[in-house]
mmCIF file of C-alpha atoms in Angstrom:
data_model
loop_
_atom_site.group_PDB
_atom_site.id
_atom_site.type_symbol
_atom_site.label_atom_id
_atom_site.label_comp_id
_atom_site.label_asym_id
_atom_site.label_seq_id
_atom_site.Cartn_x
_atom_site.Cartn_y
_atom_site.Cartn_z
ATOM 1 C CA MET K 1 -2.515 1.678 -15.896
ATOM 2 C CA LEU K 2 -2.493 -0.655 -13.136
ATOM 3 C CA ASP K 3 -6.400 -1.372 -11.881
ATOM 4 C CA ILE K 4 -5.611 -0.380 -7.598
ATOM 5 C CA LYS K 5 -7.753 2.094 -6.321
ATOM 6 C CA PHE K 6 -7.006 3.566 -2.956
ATOM 7 C CA THR K 7 -9.211 4.991 -0.915
ATOM 8 C CA ASP K 8 -9.574 8.562 0.485
ATOM 9 C CA ALA K 9 -9.103 7.691 3.730
ATOM 10 C CA CYS K 10 -5.995 5.762 2.692
ATOM 11 C CA VAL K 11 -4.545 8.203 0.455
ATOM 12 C CA SER K 12 -5.450 10.883 3.613
ATOM 13 C CA LYS K 13 -3.449 8.866 6.392
ATOM 14 C CA VAL K 14 -0.477 8.031 3.943
ATOM 15 C CA SER K 15 -0.031 11.756 3.341
ATOM 16 C CA GLU K 16 -0.670 12.685 7.359
ATOM 17 C CA LEU K 17 2.193 10.021 7.744
ATOM 18 C CA ILE K 18 4.152 11.213 5.439
ATOM 19 C CA VAL K 19 4.028 14.894 7.029
ATOM 20 C CA GLU K 20 5.302 13.172 10.054
ATOM 21 C CA GLU K 21 8.042 11.310 8.447
ATOM 22 C CA THR K 22 9.543 14.383 6.968
ATOM 23 C CA TYR K 23 9.377 16.143 10.411
ATOM 24 C CA THR K 24 11.778 13.725 11.912
ATOM 25 C CA SER K 25 13.852 13.202 8.768
ATOM 26 C CA PRO K 26 13.596 16.013 6.202
ATOM 27 C CA ASN K 27 12.418 14.209 2.422
ATOM 28 C CA LYS K 28 9.995 15.693 0.347
ATOM 29 C CA GLU K 29 10.058 12.531 -2.122
ATOM 30 C CA LEU K 30 8.300 9.502 0.114
ATOM 31 C CA HIS K 31 6.244 7.558 -1.283
ATOM 32 C CA LEU K 32 4.194 4.226 -0.196
ATOM 33 C CA ARG K 33 5.172 0.791 -1.480
ATOM 34 C CA VAL K 34 2.798 -1.633 -1.683
ATOM 35 C CA PHE K 35 3.818 -4.933 -1.572
ATOM 36 C CA VAL K 36 3.113 -8.646 -1.356
ATOM 37 C CA GLN K 37 5.606 -11.407 -0.148
ATOM 38 C CA GLY K 38 6.062 -14.780 0.701
ATOM 39 C CA GLY K 39 4.559 -15.826 3.855
ATOM 40 C CA GLY K 40 1.814 -15.673 6.178
ATOM 41 C CA CYS K 41 -0.647 -17.685 8.105
ATOM 42 C CA SER K 42 -1.966 -18.330 4.132
ATOM 43 C CA GLY K 43 0.699 -17.996 2.178
ATOM 44 C CA PHE K 44 1.490 -14.726 0.897
ATOM 45 C CA SER K 45 1.674 -11.707 3.020
ATOM 46 C CA TYR K 46 1.021 -7.709 2.145
ATOM 47 C CA GLY K 47 3.503 -5.109 2.989
ATOM 48 C CA PHE K 48 3.846 -1.409 3.449
ATOM 49 C CA THR K 49 6.853 0.778 3.868
ATOM 50 C CA PHE K 50 7.992 4.130 2.562
ATOM 51 C CA ASP K 51 10.368 4.331 -0.239
ATOM 52 C CA LYS K 52 12.122 7.323 -1.763
ATOM 53 C CA ASP K 53 13.533 5.179 -4.664
ATOM 54 C CA VAL K 54 11.371 4.490 -7.661
ATOM 55 C CA ALA K 55 12.445 1.108 -9.572
ATOM 56 C CA GLU K 56 12.677 0.471 -12.988
ATOM 57 C CA ASP K 57 9.608 -2.091 -12.620
ATOM 58 C CA ASP K 58 7.353 0.051 -10.462
ATOM 59 C CA PHE K 59 3.834 0.946 -11.351
ATOM 60 C CA VAL K 60 3.886 4.525 -9.959
ATOM 61 C CA LEU K 61 0.202 5.478 -9.084
ATOM 62 C CA GLU K 62 -1.051 8.742 -7.622
ATOM 63 C CA LYS K 63 -4.059 10.548 -6.168
ATOM 64 C CA ASP K 64 -4.455 13.712 -4.584
ATOM 65 C CA GLY K 65 -0.519 14.644 -4.101
ATOM 66 C CA VAL K 66 0.513 10.906 -3.003
ATOM 67 C CA THR K 67 2.062 8.712 -5.218
ATOM 68 C CA PHE K 68 2.144 4.934 -4.365
ATOM 69 C CA LEU K 69 4.799 2.731 -5.690
ATOM 70 C CA ILE K 70 4.107 -1.349 -6.840
ATOM 71 C CA ASP K 71 6.415 -3.653 -7.738
ATOM 72 C CA SER K 72 5.474 -5.400 -11.014
ATOM 73 C CA LEU K 73 5.650 -9.057 -9.298
ATOM 74 C CA SER K 74 3.333 -7.731 -6.616
ATOM 75 C CA ALA K 75 1.134 -5.714 -9.066
ATOM 76 C CA GLN K 76 -0.116 -9.459 -10.598
ATOM 77 C CA TYR K 77 -1.676 -10.233 -6.827
ATOM 78 C CA LEU K 78 -3.153 -6.565 -6.313
ATOM 79 C CA VAL K 79 -4.877 -5.970 -9.814
ATOM 80 C CA GLY K 80 -8.607 -5.024 -8.967
ATOM 81 C CA ALA K 81 -7.477 -4.476 -5.340
ATOM 82 C CA GLU K 82 -8.938 -0.993 -3.326
ATOM 83 C CA ILE K 83 -6.363 -0.275 -0.516
ATOM 84 C CA ASP K 84 -8.368 1.524 2.748
ATOM 85 C CA PHE K 85 -7.634 2.589 6.361
ATOM 86 C CA LYS K 86 -9.948 1.571 8.670
ATOM 87 C CA GLU K 87 -10.087 2.559 12.239
ATOM 88 C CA ASP K 88 -12.240 0.895 14.499
ATOM 89 C CA LEU K 89 -12.374 -0.092 18.072
ATOM 90 C CA THR K 90 -9.799 -2.890 17.417
ATOM 91 C CA GLY K 91 -7.101 -0.703 16.422
ATOM 92 C CA SER K 92 -6.200 1.161 12.707
ATOM 93 C CA GLN K 93 -4.699 -0.455 9.541
ATOM 94 C CA PHE K 94 -3.905 -0.221 6.557
ATOM 95 C CA ALA K 95 -7.012 -2.885 4.878
ATOM 96 C CA ILE K 96 -6.907 -4.457 1.515
ATOM 97 C CA ASN K 97 -10.293 -6.108 -0.561
ATOM 98 C CA ASN K 98 -8.567 -8.199 -2.918
ATOM 99 C CA PRO K 99 -10.413 -10.113 -5.406
ATOM 100 C CA ASN K 100 -7.713 -12.248 -6.343
ATOM 101 C CA ALA K 101 -7.540 -13.878 -2.442
ATOM 102 C CA MET K 102 -9.150 -17.189 -2.206
ATOM 103 C CA THR K 103 -8.972 -17.251 1.172
ATOM 104 C CA THR K 104 -7.340 -14.814 4.181
ATOM 105 C CA CYS K 105 -6.654 -15.099 7.373
ATOM 106 C CA GLY K 106 -8.970 -13.580 10.317
ATOM 107 C CA CYS K 107 -6.430 -10.533 10.309
ATOM 108 C CA GLY K 108 -6.466 -9.744 6.655
ATOM 109 C CA SER K 109 -2.815 -9.211 6.427
ATOM 110 C CA SER K 110 -2.309 -12.626 4.525
ATOM 111 C CA PHE K 111 -3.832 -14.529 1.560
ATOM 112 C CA SER K 112 -3.868 -17.116 -0.752
ATOM 113 C CA VAL K 113 -4.390 -17.020 -4.347
#
């Protein structure tokens, strides 16, 4: 099992977004895919997208009825991470507290290992 934590705020927001997505285009099998890709000001960046397909190499994590997908390449960079959703005066966003990140950019959306 992959050691990645999803906060209650994250799960609640994803659940809310899935309801909105399925209202506009009905598809009850949407999952949130969390991934790492090259790029960003620090070397790697985080990404989030809805996906209905589970790939053969995906880790499938579930919490409170919400399914998260993480591909095996991204998983190695996310082990031990906590994924949260934050809302404050500067806006709202998914935030990743990643113990594998040696440096992060000011906005928190990219990192280096």
